[in-house]
mmCIF file of C-alpha atoms in Angstrom:
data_model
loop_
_atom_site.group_PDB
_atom_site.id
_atom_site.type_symbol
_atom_site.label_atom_id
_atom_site.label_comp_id
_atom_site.label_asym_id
_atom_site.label_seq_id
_atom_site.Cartn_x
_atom_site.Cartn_y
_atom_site.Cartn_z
ATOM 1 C CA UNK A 20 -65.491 8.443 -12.525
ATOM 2 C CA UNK A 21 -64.912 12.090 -11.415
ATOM 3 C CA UNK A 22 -61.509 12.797 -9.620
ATOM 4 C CA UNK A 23 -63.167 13.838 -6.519
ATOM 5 C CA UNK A 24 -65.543 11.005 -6.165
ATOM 6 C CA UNK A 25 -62.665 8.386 -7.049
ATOM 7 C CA UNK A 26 -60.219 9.642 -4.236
ATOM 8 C CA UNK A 27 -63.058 10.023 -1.932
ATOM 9 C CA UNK A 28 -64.184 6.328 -2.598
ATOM 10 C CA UNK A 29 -60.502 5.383 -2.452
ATOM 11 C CA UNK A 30 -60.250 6.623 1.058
ATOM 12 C CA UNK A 31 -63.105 5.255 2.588
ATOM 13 C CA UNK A 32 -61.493 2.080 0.615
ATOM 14 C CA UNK A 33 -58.108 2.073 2.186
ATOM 15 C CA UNK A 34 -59.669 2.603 5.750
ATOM 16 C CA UNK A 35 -61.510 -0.385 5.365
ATOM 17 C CA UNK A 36 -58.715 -2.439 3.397
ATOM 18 C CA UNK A 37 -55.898 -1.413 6.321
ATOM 19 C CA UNK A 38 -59.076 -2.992 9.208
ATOM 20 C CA UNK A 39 -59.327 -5.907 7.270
ATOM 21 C CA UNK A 40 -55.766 -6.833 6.782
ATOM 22 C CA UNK A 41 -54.966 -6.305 10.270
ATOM 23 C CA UNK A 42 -57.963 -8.899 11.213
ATOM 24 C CA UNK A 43 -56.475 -10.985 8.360
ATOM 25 C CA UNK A 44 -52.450 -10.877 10.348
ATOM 26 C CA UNK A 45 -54.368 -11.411 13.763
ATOM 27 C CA UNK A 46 -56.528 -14.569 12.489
ATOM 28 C CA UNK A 47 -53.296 -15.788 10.659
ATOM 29 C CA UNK A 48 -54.838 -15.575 7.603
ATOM 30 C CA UNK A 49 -52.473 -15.470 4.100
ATOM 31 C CA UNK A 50 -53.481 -14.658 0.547
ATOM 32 C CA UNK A 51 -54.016 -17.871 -1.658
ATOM 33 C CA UNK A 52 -52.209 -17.985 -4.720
ATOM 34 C CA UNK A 53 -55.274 -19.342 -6.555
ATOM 35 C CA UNK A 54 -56.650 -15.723 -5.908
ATOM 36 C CA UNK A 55 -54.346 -13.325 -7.220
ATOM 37 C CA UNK A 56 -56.620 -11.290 -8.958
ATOM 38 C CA UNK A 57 -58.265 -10.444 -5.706
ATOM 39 C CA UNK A 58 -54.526 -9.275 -4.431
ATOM 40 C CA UNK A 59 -52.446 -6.946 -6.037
ATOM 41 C CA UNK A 60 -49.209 -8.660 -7.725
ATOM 42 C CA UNK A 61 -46.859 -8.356 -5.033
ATOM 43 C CA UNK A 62 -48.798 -9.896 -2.222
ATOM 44 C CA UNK A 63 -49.637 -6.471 -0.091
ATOM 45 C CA UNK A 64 -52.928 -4.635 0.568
ATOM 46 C CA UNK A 65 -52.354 -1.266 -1.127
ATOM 47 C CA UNK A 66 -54.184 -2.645 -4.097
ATOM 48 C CA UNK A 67 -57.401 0.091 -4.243
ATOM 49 C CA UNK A 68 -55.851 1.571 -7.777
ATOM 50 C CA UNK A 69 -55.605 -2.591 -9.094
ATOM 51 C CA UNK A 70 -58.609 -3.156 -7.700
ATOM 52 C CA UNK A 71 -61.007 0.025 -9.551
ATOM 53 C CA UNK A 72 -58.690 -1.572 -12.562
ATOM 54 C CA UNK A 73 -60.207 -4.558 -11.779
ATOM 55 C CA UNK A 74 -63.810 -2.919 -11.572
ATOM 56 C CA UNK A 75 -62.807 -1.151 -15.313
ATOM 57 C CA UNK A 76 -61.810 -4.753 -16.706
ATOM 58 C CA UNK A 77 -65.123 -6.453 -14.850
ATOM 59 C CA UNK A 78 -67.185 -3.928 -16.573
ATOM 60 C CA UNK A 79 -65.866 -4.288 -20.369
ATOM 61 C CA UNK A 80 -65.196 -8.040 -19.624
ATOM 62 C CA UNK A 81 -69.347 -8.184 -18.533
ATOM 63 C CA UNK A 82 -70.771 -5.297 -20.573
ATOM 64 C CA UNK A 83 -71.405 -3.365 -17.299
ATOM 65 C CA UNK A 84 -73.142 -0.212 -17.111
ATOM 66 C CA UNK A 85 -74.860 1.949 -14.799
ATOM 67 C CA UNK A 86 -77.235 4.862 -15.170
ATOM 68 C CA UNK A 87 -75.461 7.243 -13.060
ATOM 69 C CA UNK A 88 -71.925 7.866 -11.598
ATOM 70 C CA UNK A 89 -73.166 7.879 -8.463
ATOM 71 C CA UNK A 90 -74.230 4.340 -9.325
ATOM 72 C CA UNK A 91 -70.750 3.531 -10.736
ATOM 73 C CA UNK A 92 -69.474 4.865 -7.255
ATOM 74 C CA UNK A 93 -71.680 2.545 -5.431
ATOM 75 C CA UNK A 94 -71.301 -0.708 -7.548
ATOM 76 C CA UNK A 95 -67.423 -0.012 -7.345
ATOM 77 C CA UNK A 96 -67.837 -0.167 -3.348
ATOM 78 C CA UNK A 97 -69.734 -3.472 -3.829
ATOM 79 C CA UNK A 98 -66.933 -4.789 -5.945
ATOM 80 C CA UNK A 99 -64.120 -4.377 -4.194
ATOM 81 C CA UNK A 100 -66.593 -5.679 -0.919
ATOM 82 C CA UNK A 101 -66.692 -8.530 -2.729
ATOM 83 C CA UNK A 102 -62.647 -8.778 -3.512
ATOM 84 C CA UNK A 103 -62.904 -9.409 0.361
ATOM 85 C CA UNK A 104 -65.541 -11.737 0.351
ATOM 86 C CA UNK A 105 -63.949 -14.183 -2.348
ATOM 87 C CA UNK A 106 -60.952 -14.148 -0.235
ATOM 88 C CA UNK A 107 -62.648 -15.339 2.824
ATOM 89 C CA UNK A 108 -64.307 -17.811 0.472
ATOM 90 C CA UNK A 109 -61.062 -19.068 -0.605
ATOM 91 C CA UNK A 110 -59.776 -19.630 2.943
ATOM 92 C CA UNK A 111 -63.024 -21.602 3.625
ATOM 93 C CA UNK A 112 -63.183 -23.317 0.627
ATOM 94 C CA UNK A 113 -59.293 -23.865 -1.026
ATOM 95 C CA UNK A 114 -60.100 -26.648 -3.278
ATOM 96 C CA UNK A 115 -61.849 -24.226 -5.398
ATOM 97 C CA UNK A 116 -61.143 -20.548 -6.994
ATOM 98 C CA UNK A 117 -62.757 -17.955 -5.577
ATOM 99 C CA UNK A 118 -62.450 -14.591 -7.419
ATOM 100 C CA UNK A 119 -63.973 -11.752 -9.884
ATOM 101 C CA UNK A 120 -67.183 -13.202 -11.657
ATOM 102 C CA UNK A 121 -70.194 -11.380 -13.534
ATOM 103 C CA UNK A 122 -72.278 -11.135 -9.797
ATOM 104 C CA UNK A 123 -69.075 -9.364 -8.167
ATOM 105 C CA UNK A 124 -71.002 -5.607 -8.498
ATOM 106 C CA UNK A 125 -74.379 -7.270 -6.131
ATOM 107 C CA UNK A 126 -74.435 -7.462 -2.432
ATOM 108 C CA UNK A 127 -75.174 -10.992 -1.557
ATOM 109 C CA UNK A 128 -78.357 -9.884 -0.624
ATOM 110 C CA UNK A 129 -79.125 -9.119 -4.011
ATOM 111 C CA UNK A 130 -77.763 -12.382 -5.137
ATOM 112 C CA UNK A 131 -79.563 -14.240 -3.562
ATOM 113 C CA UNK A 132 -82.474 -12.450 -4.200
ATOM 114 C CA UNK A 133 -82.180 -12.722 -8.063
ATOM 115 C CA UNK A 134 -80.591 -15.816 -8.436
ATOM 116 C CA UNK A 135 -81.263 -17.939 -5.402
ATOM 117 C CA UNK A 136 -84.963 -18.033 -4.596
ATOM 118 C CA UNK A 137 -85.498 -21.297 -4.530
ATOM 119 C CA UNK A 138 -88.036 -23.129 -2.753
ATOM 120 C CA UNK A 139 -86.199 -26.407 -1.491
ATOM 121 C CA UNK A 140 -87.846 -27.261 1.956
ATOM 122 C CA UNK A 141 -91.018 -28.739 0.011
ATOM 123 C CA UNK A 142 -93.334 -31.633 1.820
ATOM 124 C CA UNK A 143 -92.737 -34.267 -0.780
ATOM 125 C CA UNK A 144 -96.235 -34.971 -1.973
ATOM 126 C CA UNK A 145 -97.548 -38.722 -0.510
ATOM 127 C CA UNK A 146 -97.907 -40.349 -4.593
ATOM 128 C CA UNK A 147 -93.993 -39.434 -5.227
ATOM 129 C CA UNK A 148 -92.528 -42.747 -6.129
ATOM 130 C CA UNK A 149 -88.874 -43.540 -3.974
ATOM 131 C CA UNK A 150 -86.753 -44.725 -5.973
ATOM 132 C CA UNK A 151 -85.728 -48.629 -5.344
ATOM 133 C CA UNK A 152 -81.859 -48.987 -3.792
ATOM 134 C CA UNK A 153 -79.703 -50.262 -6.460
ATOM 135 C CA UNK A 154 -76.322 -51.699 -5.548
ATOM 136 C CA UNK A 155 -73.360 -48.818 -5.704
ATOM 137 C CA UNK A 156 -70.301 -51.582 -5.581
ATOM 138 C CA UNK A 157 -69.796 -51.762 -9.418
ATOM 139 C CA UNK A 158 -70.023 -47.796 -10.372
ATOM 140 C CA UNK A 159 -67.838 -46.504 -12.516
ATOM 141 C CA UNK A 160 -64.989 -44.587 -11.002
ATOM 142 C CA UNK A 161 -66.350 -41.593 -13.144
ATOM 143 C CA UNK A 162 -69.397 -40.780 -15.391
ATOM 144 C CA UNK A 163 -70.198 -38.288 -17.014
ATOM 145 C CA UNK A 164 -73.832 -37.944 -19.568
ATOM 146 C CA UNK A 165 -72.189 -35.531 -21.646
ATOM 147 C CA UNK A 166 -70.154 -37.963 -22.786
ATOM 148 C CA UNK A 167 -73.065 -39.969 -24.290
ATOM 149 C CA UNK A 168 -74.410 -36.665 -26.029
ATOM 150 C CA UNK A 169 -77.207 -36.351 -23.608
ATOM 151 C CA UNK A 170 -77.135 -32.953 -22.200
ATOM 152 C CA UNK A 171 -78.218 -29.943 -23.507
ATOM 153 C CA UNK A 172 -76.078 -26.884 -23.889
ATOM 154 C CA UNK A 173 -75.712 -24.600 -20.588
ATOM 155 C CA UNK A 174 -78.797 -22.162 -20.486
ATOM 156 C CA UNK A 175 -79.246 -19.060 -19.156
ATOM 157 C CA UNK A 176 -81.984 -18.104 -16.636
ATOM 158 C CA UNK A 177 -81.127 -14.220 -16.442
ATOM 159 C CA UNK A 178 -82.580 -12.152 -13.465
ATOM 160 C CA UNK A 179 -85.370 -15.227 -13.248
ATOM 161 C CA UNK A 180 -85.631 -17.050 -10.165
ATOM 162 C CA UNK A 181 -86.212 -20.083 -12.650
ATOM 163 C CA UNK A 182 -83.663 -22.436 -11.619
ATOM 164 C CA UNK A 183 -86.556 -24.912 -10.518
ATOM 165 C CA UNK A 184 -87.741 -24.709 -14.207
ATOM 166 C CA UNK A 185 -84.045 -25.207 -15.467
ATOM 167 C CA UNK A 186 -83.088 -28.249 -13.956
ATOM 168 C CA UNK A 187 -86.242 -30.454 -13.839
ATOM 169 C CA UNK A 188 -86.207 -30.106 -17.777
ATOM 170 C CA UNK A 189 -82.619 -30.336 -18.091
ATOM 171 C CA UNK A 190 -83.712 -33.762 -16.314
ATOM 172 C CA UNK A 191 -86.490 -34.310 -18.899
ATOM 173 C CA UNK A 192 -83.797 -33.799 -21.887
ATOM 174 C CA UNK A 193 -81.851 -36.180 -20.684
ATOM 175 C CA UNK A 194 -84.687 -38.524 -19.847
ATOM 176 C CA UNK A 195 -86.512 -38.268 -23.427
ATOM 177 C CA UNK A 196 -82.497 -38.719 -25.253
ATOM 178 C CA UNK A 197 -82.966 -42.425 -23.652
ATOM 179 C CA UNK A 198 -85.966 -43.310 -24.329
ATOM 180 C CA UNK A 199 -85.916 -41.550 -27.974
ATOM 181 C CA UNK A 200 -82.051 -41.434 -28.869
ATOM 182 C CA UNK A 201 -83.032 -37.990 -29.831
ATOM 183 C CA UNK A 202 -81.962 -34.998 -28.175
ATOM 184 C CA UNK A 203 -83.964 -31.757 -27.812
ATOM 185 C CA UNK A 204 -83.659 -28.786 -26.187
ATOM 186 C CA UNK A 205 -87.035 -28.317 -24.144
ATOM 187 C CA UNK A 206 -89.372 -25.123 -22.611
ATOM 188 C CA UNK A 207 -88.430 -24.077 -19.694
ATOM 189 C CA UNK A 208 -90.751 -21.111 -20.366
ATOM 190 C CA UNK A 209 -93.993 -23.541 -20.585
ATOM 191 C CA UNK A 210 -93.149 -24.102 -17.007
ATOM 192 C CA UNK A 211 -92.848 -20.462 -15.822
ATOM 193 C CA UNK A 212 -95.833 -19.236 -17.745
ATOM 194 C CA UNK A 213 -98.325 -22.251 -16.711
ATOM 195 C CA UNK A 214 -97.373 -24.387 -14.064
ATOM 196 C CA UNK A 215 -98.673 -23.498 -11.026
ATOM 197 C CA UNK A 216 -98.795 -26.611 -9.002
ATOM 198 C CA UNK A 217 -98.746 -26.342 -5.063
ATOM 199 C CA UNK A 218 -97.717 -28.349 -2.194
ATOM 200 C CA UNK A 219 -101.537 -29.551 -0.439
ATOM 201 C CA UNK A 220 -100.524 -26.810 2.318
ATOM 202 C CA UNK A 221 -100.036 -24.124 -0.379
ATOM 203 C CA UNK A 222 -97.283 -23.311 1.138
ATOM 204 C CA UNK A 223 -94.961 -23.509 -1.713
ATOM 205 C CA UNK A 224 -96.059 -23.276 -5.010
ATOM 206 C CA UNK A 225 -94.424 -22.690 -8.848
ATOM 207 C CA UNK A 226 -94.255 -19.025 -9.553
ATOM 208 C CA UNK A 227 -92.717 -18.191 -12.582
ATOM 209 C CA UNK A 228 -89.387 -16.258 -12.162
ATOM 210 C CA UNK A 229 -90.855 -15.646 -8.221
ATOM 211 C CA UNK A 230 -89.426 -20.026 -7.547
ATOM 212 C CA UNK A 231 -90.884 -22.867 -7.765
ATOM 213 C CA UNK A 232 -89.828 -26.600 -6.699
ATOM 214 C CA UNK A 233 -88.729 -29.357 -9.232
ATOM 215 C CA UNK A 234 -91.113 -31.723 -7.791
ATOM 216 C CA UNK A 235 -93.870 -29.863 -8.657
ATOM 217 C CA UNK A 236 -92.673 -29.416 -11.965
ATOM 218 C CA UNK A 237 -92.673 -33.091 -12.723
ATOM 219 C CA UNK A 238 -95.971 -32.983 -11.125
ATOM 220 C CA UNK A 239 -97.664 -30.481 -14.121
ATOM 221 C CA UNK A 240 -95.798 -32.178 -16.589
ATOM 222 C CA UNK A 241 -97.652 -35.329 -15.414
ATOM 223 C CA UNK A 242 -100.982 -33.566 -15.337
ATOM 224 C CA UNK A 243 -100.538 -31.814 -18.595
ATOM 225 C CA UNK A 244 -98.952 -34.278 -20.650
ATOM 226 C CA UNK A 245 -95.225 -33.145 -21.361
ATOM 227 C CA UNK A 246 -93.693 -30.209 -22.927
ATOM 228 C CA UNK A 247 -93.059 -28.254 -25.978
ATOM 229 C CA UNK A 248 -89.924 -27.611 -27.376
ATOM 230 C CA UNK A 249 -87.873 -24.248 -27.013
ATOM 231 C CA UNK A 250 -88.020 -23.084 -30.480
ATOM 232 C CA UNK A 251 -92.081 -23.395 -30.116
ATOM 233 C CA UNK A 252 -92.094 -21.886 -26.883
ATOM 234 C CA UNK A 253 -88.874 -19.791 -26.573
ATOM 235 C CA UNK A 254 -87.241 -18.410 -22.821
ATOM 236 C CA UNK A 255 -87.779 -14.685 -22.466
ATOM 237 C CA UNK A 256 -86.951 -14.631 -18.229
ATOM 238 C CA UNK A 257 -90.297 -12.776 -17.623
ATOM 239 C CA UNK A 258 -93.449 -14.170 -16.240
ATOM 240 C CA UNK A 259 -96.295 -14.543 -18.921
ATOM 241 C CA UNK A 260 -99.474 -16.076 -19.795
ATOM 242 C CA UNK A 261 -99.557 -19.504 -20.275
ATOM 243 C CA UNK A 262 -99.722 -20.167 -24.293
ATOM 244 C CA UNK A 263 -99.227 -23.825 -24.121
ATOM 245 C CA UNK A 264 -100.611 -26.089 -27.111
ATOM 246 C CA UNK A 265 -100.807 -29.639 -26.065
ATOM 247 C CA UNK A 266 -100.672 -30.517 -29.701
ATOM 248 C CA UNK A 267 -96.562 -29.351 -30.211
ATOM 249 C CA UNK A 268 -95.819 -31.642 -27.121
ATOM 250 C CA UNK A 269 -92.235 -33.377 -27.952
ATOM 251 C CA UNK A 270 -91.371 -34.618 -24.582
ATOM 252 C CA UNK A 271 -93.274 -36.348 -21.660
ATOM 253 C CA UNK A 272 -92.955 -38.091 -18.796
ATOM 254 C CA UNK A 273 -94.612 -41.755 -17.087
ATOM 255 C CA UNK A 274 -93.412 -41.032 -13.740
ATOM 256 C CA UNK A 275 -90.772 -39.044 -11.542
ATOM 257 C CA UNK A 276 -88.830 -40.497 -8.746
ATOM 258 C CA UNK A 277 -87.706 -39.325 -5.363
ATOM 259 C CA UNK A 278 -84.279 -40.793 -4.580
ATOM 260 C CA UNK A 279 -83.201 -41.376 -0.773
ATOM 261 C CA UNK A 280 -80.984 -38.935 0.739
ATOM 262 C CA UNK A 281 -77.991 -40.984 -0.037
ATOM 263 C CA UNK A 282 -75.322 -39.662 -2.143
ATOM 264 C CA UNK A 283 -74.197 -43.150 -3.116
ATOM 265 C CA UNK A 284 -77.885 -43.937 -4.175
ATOM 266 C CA UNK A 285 -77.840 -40.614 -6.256
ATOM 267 C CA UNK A 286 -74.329 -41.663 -8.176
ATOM 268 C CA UNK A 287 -75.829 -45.266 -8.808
ATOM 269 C CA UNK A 288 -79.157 -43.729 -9.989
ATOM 270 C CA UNK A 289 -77.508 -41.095 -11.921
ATOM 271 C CA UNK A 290 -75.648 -43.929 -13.876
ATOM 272 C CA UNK A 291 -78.871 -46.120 -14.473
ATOM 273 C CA UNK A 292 -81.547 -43.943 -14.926
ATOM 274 C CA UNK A 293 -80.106 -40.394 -16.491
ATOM 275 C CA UNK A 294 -79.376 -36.836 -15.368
ATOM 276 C CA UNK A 295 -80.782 -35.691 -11.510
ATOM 277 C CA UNK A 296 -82.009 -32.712 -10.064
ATOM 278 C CA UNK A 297 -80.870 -32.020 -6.812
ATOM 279 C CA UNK A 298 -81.467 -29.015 -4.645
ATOM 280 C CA UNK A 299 -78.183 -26.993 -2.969
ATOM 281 C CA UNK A 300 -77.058 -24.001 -1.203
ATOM 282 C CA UNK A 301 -75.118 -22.101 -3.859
ATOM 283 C CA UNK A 302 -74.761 -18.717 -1.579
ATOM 284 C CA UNK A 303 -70.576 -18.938 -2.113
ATOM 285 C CA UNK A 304 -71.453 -19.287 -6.180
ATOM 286 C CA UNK A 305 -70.842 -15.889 -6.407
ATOM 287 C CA UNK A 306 -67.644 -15.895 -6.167
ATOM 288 C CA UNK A 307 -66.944 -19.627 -7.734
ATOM 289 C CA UNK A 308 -64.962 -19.524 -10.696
ATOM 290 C CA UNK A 309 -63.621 -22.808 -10.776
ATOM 291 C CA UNK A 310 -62.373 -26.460 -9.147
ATOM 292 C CA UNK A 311 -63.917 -28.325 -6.834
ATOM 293 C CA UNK A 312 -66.050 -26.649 -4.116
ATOM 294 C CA UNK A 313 -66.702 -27.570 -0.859
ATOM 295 C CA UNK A 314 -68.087 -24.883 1.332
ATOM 296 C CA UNK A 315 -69.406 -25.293 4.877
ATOM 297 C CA UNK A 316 -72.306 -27.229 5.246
ATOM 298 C CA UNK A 317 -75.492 -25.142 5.393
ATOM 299 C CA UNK A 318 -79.338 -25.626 6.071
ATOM 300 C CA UNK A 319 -80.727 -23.630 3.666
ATOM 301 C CA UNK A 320 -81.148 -25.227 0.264
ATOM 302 C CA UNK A 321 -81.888 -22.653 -1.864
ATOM 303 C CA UNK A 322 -80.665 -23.381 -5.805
ATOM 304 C CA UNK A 323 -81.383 -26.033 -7.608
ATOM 305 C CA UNK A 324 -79.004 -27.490 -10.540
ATOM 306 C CA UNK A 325 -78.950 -30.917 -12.300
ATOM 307 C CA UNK A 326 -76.103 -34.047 -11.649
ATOM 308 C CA UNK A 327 -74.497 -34.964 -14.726
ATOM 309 C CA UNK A 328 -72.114 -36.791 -14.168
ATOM 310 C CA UNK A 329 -69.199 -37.522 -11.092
ATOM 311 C CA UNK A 330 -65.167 -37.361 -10.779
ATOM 312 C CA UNK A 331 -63.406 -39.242 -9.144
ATOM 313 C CA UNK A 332 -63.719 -38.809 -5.071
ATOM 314 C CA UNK A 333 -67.304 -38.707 -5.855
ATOM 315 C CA UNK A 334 -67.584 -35.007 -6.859
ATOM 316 C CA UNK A 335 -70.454 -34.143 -8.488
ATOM 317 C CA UNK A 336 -70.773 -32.628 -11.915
ATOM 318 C CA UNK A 337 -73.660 -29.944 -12.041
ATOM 319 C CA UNK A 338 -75.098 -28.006 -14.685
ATOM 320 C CA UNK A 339 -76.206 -24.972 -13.685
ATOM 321 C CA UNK A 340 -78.707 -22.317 -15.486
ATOM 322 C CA UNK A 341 -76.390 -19.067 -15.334
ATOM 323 C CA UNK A 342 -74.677 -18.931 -18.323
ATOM 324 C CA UNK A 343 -71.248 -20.381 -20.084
ATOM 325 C CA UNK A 344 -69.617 -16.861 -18.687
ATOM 326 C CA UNK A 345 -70.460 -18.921 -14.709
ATOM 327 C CA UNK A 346 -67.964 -20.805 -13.714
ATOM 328 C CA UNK A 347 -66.385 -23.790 -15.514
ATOM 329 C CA UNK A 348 -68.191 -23.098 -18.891
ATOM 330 C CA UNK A 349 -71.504 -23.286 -17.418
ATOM 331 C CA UNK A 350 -70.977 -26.091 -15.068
ATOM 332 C CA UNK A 351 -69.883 -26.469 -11.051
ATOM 333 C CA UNK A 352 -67.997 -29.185 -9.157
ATOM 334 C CA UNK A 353 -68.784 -30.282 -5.691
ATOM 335 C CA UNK A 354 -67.417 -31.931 -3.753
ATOM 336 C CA UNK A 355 -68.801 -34.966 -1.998
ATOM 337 C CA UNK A 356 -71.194 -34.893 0.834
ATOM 338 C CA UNK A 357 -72.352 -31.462 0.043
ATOM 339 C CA UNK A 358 -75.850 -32.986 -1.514
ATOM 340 C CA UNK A 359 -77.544 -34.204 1.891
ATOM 341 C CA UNK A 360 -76.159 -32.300 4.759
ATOM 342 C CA UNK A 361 -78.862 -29.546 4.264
ATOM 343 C CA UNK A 362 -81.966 -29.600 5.953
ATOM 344 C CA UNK A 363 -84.263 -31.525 4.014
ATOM 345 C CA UNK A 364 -82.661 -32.811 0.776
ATOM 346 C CA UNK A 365 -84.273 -33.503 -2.347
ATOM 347 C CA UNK A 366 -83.035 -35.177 -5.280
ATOM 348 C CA UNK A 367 -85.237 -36.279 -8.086
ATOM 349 C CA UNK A 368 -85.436 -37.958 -11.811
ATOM 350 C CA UNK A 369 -88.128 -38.319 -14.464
ATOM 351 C CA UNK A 370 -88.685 -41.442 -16.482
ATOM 352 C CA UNK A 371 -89.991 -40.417 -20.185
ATOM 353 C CA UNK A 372 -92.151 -42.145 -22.745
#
């Protein structure tokens, strides 16, 4: 970064850094231990030197690079933006960590546009099975699939709006392991490339890396038959023509359930029927690095991940499709009661042949 342009980012820095800590002293508002590497060591705000360390470090830590130094300029801006905003996640959210993570260079517009477009507030089609209440008094304390060797590894969606894709066959992995005792990592792909499925309003539909709805991927797994398996039909994040050959199919399913918006229905059918995709509002992921979170409820369901497992207190166990490098090796906690205070809630299991 050029002298000039540094000092001249630096200054427009500190002006905003001096604003916000006075709002932060007038709100009563403290730095969180938990977050130290969005602080400088000693507690105070003359941290804009640490903090374009910090943007150096994010950018060999995350193989960062950017076309132009004007670029650089900008995404350091963005960065240190977004120092602030995992401290005001913190605050909001304290029994997680909130800090530097491979999104901190985006606006949050831009997260959410590449990450989050998920289409959650679908019309659940009238031939979706509900699930039958099962009794929740003799659960487990804590459960967890992984332990029985049914997961997959974490994937990696990339700049695909595939999340949809991710977890209804992370739910189909899962599914076939107990029905087969044999696990296989399945084609998300096959989805993105070929299932186009709608709701009958056509108002939301599977489109590729554009979203999509889990539902309606059970649905075209259903119509089609099942899937193929990743190494026949590998992940490349783009949209592309459907090359789907019915005769590699490994995995399929007999029917997909709709579970009642109960999050003591989802632990009990977690436990007796496998792994459970659920959809969530993961706007404060982009700062999550860790622990338990529990951020505000919100309306707008917009990610979707799969339920492995549960701690104890009831806090779910997702995997999510961004990568080992996202937050606790791949996977986030939530706390309980975070699954059906949205507006319109789906969670949702296959059963495989």
């Amino acid at each position: 970064m050029a002298v000039s342009s540094l000092f001249s980012v630096l200054f427009l820095l500190l002006i905003i850094s001096l604003f916000s800590t006075a709002l932060t002293s007038i709100h009563g508002l403290n730095d969180h231990s938990s977050i130290q590497q969005v602080v400088s060591s000693d507690g105070h705000d003359d941290l804009l030197m640490s903090a374009y360390n910090q943007f150096s470090a994010f950018k060999e830590k995350y193989n960062k690079t950017y076309l132009t130094q004007e670029e650089d300029d900008y995404r350091f801006g963005v960065f240190m933006s977004n120092l602030r905003q995992a401290r005001r996640n913190q605050i909001l959210d304290p029994t997680a960590i909130h800090g530097v993570t491979k999104f901190s260079d985006l606006m949050p517009s831009e997260f959410r546009t590449q990450y989050l477009r998920f289409d959650g507030q679908i019309q659940l089609p009238n031939h979706l099975k509900t699930a039958p209440i099962l009794p929740t008094n003799n659960l487990p304390t804590t459960f967890d699939w992984r332990d029985d060797g049914a997961v997959t590894g974490v994937k990696n969606q990339g700049q695909c709006n595939a999340c949809w894709a991710f977890a209804s066959i992370a739910t189909l992995e899962t599914a076939h392991f107990l029905a087969n005792d044999q696990l296989v990592d399945m084609s998300e792909q096959q989805l993105l490339d070929c299932s186009d499925e709608c709701t009958p309003n056509k108002r939301i539909c599977n489109r590729g890396c554009n979203g999509g709805n889990h539902v309606l991927a059970y649905r075209y797994m259903l119509k089609v038959g099942g899937v193929q398996a990743t190494k026949d039909y590998p992940y490349t994040g783009i949209n592309g023509s459907c090359k789907f050959n019915n005769n590699k199919i490994v995995a399929s399913i007999y029917e997909f359930n709709d579970i009642v918006a109960n999050e003591d229905q989802y632990a009990a059918n977690l436990y007796e029927y496998g792994t459970v995709a659920v959809n969530i509002n993961g706007d404060m992921m982009q700062t999550y690095t860790g622990g338990i979170a529990c951020p505000p409820c919100s309306g707008a369901l917009n990610h979707a991940v799969t339920l492995v497992g549960y701690g104890s207190n009831r806090h779910w166990i997702c995997k999510n499709s961004y990568g080992t490098n996202f937050g606790e090796n791949g996977y986030y906690r939530l706390c309980k009661g975070r699954l059906t205070c949205g507006e319109n809630p789906v969670a949702a299991f296959p059963l495989s042949a």
